[in-house]
mmCIF file of C-alpha atoms in Angstrom:
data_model
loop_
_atom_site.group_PDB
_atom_site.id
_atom_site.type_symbol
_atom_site.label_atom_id
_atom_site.label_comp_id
_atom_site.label_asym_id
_atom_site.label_seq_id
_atom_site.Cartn_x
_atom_site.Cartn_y
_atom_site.Cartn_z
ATOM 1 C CA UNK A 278 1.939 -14.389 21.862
ATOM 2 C CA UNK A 279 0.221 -16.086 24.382
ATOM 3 C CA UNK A 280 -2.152 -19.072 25.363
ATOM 4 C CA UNK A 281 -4.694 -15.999 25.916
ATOM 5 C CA UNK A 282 -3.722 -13.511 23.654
ATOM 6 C CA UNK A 283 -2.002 -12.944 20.293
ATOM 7 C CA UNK A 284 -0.041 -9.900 18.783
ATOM 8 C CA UNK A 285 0.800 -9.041 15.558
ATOM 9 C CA UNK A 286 2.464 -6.284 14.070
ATOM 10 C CA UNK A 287 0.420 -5.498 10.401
ATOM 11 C CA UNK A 288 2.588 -2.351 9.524
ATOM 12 C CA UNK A 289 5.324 -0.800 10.695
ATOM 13 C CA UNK A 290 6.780 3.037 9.365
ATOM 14 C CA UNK A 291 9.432 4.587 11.038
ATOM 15 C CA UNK A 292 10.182 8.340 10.035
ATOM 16 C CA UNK A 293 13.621 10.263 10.459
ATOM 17 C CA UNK A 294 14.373 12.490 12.841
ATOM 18 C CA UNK A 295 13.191 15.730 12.108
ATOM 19 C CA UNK A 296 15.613 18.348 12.354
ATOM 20 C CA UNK A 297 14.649 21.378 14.350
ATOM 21 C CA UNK A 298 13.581 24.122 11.791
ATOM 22 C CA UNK A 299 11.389 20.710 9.925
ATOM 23 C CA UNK A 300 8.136 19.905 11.070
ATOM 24 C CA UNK A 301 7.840 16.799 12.880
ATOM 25 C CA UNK A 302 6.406 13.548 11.337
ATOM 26 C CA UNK A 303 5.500 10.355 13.310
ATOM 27 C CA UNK A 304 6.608 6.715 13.082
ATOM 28 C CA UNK A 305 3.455 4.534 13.180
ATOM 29 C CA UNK A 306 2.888 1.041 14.062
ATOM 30 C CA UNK A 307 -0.199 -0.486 13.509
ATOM 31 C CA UNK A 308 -0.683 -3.846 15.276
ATOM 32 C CA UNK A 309 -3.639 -6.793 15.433
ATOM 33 C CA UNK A 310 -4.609 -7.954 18.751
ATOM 34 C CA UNK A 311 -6.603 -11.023 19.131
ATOM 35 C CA UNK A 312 -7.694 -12.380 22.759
ATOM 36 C CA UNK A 313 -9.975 -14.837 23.950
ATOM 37 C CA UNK A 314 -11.960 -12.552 25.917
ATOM 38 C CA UNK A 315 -12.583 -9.370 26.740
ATOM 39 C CA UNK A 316 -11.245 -9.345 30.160
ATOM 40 C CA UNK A 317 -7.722 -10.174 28.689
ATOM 41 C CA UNK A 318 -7.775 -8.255 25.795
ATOM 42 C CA UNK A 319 -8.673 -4.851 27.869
ATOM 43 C CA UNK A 320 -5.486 -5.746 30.335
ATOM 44 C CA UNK A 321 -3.640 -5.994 27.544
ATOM 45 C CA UNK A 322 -4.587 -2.666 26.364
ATOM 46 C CA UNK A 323 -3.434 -1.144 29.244
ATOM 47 C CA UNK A 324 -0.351 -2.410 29.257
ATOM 48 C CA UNK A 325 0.388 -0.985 25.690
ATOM 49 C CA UNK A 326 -1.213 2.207 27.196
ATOM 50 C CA UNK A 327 1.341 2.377 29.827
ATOM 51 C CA UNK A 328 4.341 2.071 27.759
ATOM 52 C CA UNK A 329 3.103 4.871 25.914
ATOM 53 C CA UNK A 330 2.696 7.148 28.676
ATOM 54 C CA UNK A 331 5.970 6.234 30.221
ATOM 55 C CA UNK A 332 8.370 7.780 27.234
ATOM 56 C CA UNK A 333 6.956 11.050 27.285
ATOM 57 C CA UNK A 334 9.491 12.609 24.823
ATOM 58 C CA UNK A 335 8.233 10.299 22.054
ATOM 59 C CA UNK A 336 5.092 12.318 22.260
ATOM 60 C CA UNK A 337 2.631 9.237 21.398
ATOM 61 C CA UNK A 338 -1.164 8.867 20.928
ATOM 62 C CA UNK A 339 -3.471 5.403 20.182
ATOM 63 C CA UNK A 340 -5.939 5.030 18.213
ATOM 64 C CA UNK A 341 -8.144 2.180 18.669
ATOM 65 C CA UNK A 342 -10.173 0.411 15.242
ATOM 66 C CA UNK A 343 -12.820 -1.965 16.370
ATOM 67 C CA UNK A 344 -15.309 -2.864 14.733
ATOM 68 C CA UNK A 345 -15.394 -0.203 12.119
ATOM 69 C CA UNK A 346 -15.304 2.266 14.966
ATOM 70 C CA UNK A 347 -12.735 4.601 16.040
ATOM 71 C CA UNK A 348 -12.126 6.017 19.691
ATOM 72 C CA UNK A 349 -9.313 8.069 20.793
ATOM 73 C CA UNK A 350 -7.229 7.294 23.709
ATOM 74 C CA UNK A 351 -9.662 8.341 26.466
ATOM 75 C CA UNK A 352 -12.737 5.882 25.494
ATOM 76 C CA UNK A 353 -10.453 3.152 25.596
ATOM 77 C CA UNK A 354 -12.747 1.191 27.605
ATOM 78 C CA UNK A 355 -15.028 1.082 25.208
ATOM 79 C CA UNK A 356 -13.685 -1.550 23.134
ATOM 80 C CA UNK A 357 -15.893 -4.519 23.052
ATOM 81 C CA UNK A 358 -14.880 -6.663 21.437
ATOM 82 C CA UNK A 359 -11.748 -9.118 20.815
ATOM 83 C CA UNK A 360 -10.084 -8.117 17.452
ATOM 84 C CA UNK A 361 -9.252 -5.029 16.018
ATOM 85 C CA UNK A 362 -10.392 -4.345 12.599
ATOM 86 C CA UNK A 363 -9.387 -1.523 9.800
ATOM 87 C CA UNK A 364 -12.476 0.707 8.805
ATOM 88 C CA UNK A 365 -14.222 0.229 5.251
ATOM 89 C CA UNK A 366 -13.340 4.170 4.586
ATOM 90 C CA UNK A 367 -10.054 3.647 5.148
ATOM 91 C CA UNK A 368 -9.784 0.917 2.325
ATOM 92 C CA UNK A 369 -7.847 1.798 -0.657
ATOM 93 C CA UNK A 370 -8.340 -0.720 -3.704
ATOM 94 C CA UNK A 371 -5.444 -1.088 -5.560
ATOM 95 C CA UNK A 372 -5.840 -3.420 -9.037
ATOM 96 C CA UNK A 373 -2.672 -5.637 -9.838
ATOM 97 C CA UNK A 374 -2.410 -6.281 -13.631
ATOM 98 C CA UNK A 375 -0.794 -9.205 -14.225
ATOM 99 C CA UNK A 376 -0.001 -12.692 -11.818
ATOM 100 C CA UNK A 377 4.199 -13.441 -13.181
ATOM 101 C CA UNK A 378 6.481 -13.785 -10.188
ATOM 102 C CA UNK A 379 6.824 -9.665 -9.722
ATOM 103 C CA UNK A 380 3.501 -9.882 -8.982
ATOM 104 C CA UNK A 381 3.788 -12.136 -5.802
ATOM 105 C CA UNK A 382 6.413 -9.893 -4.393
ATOM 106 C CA UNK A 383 4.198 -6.845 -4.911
ATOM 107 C CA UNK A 384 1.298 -8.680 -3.679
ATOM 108 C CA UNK A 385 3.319 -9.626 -0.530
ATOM 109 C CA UNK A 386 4.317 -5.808 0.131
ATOM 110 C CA UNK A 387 0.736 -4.097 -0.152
ATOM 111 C CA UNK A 388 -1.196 -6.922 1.006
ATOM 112 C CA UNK A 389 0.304 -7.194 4.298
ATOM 113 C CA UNK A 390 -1.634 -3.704 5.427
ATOM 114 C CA UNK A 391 -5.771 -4.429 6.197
ATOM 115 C CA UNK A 392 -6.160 -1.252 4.435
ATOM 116 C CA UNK A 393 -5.382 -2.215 1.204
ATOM 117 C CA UNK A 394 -7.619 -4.826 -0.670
ATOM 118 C CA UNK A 395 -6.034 -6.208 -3.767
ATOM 119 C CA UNK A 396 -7.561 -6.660 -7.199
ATOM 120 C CA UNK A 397 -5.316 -9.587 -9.018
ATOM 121 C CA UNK A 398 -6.394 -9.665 -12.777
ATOM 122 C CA UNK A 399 -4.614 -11.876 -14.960
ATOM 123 C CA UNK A 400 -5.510 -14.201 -18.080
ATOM 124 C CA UNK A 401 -3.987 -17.663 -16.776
ATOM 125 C CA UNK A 402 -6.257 -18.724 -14.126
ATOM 126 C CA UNK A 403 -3.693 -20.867 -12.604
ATOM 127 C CA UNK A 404 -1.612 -18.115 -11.841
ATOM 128 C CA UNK A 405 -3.916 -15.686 -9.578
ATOM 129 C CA UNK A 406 -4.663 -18.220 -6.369
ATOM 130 C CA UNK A 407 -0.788 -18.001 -5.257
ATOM 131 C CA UNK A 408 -0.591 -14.035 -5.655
ATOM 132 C CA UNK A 409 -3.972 -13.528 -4.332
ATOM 133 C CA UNK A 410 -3.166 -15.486 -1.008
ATOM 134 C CA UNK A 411 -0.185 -13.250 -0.287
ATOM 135 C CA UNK A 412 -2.375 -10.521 0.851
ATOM 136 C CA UNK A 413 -4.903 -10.259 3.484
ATOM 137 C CA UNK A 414 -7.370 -8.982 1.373
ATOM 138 C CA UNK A 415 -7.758 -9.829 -2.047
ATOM 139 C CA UNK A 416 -10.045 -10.856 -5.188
ATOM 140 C CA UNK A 417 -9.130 -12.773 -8.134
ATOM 141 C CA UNK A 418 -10.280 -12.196 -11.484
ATOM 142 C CA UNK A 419 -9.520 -13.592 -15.036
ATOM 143 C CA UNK A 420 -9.058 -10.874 -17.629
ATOM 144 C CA UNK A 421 -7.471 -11.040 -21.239
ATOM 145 C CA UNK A 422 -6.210 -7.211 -21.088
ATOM 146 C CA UNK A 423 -5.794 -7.615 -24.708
ATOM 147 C CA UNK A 424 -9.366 -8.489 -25.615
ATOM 148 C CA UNK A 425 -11.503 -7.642 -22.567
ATOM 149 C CA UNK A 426 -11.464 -3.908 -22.744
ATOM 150 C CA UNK A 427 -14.580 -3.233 -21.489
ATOM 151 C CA UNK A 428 -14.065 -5.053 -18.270
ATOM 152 C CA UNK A 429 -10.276 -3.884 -18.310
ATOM 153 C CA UNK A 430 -11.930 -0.132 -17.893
ATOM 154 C CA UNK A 431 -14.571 -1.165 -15.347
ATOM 155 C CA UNK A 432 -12.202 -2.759 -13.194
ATOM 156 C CA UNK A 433 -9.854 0.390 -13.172
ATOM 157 C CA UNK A 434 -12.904 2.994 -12.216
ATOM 158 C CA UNK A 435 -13.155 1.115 -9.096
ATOM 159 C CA UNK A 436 -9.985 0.957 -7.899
ATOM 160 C CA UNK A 437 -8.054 4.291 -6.063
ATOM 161 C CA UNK A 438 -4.616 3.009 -8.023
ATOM 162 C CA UNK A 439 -3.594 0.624 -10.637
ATOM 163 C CA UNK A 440 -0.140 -1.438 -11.004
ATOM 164 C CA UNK A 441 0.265 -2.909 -14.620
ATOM 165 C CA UNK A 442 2.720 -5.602 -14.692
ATOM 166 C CA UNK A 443 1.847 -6.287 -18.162
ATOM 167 C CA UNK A 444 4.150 -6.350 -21.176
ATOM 168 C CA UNK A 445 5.519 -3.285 -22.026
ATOM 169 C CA UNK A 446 3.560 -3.801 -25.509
ATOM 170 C CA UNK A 447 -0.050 -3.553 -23.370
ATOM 171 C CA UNK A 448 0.366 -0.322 -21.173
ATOM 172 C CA UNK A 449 -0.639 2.427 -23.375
ATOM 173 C CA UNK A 450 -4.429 1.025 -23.945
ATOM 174 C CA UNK A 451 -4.304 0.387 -19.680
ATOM 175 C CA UNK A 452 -3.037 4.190 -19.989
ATOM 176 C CA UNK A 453 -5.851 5.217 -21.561
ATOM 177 C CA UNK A 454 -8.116 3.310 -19.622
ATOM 178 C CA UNK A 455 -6.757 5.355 -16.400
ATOM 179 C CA UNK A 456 -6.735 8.507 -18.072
ATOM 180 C CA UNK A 457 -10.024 8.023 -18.787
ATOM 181 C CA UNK A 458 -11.433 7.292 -15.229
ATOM 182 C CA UNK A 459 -8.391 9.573 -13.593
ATOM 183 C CA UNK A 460 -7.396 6.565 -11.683
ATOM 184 C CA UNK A 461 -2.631 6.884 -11.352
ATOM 185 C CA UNK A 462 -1.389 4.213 -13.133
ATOM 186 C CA UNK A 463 2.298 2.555 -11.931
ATOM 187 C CA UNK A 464 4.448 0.427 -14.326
ATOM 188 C CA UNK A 465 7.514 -1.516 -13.838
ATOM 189 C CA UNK A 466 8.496 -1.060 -18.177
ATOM 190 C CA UNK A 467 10.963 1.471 -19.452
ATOM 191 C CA UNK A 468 8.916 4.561 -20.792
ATOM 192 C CA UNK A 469 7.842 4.115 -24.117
ATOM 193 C CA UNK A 470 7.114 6.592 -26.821
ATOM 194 C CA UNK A 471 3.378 5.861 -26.537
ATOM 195 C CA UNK A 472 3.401 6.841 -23.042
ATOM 196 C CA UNK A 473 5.257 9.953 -23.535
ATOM 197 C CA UNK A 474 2.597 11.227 -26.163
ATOM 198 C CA UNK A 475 0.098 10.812 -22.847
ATOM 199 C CA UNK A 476 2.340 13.606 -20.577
ATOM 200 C CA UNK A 477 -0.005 16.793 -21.848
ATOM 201 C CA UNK A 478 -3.272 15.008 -21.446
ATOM 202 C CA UNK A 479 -2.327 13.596 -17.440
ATOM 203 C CA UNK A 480 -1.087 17.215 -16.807
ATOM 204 C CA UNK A 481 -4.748 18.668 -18.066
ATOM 205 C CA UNK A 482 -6.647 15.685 -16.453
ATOM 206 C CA UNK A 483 -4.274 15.549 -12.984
ATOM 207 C CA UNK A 484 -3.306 11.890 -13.697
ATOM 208 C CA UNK A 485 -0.172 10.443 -12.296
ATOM 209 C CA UNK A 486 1.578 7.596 -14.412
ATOM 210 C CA UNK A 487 5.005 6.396 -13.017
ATOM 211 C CA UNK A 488 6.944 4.078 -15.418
ATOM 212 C CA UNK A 489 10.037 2.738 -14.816
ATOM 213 C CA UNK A 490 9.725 1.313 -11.558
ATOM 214 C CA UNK A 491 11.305 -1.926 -11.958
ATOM 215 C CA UNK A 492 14.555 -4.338 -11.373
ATOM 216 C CA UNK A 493 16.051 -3.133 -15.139
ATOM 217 C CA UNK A 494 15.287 0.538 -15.225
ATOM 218 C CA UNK A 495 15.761 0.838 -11.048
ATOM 219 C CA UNK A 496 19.344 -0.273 -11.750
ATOM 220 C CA UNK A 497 19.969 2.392 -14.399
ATOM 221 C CA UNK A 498 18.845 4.977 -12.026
ATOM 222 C CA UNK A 499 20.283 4.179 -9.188
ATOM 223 C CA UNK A 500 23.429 3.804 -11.356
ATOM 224 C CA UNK A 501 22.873 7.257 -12.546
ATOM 225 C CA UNK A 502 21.921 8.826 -9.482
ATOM 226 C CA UNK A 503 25.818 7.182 -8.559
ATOM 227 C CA UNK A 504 27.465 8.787 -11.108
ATOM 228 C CA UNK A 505 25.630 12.370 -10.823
ATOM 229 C CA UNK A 506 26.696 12.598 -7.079
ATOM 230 C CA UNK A 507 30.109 11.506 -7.917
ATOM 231 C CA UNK A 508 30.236 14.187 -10.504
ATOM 232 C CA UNK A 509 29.134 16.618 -8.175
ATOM 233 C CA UNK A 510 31.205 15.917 -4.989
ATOM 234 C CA UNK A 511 33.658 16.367 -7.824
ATOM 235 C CA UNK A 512 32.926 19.857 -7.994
ATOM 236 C CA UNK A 513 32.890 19.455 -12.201
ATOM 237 C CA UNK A 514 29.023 20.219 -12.091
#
């Protein structure tokens, strides 16, 4: 960062290695750049453009998003404008059941990329302002999942994923819900019987529904998944 010009880093994924019979995947870095004018902004460009070049083994491309418009690496002169921006199609819309304190640290992980655009739906009002402004782009709403099943369903048709942070006790209906608009569902409860029942209809439908993806059952697995590999080095299995 500079008096002229500011950089930020939005998202950041850095791959293995591939090995030489695997097909290779790329890191990516996706960063904001904000300037004060043009002129600055397109020497910083370069500059970026000119590290790339200059480690020819990594094998790097750019790709520039401004103002909803993409341009590959030769119309880089094109940009006209001062701050880069992610494209509407790009969006995904991912609805966040529930505003507790799991939900902040969710909110903080997904809502750091400008490609996601969180939902927050909760039935204290009090609770939604301090998840929703952990992510760049977000909306609030209040919602009784309980009661409000008409608006529970509406709400899950328009988003590409939901998260239910809800009591364990209030997944199966938000189950249902996504089954019934083929939206995945994710859960951070132990998998309950109710849930189970659901495995033949998301096979026939193609819905994903991952439970167990919290603190309590991510300890038993990974204790587990500890045990099974000491088995095995074992040679008893």
């Amino acid at each position: 960062s500079t008096d002229n010009c500011h950089c930020d880093i939005i998202e950041c994924t850095v791959k293995p290695k591939p090995s030489l019979d695997s097909p290779a995947i790329k890191s990516t870095i996706l960063i904001k750049l904000t300037a004060e004018n043009k002129h600055v902004l397109d020497h910083l460009l370069s500059k970026i453009k000119q590290l790339v070049h200059l480690i020819t083994i990594a094998d790097a491309t750019i790709h520039y998003y401004n103002n909803n418009a993409t341009t590959d690496d030769n119309d880089a002169d094109d940009t006209n404008g001062c701050e880069t921006t992610a494209r509407v199609q790009d969006q995904r819309n991912i609805l966040l059941l529930g505003a507790g304190r799991v939900a902040s640290s969710v909110a903080t992980y997904l809502g750091k990329s400008p490609y996601h655009h969180l939902t927050i739906a909760g039935a204290n009002p009090n609770e939604l302002p301090a998840v929703a402004s952990r992510a760049l782009h977000s909306t609030q709403i209040v919602l009784d999942a309980t009661r409000d099943h008409e608006q529970l369903t509406h709400l899950i048709s328009q988003n590409h994923i939901v998260i239910s942070l809800l009591p364990a006790t209030m997944h199966t209906p938000v189950a249902r819900a996504c089954l019934a608009s083929r939206t995945p569902l994710v859960t951070a409860s132990y998998t309950a019987p109710d849930i189970t029942a659901l495995h033949d209809e998301c096979a026939r439908s193609g819905v994903t529904i991952v439970t167990e993806c919290g603190l309590d059952p991510g300890m038993d697995h990974m204790s587990a998944k500890r045990v099974v590999d000491d088995v095995t080095s074992r040679g008893v299995w």
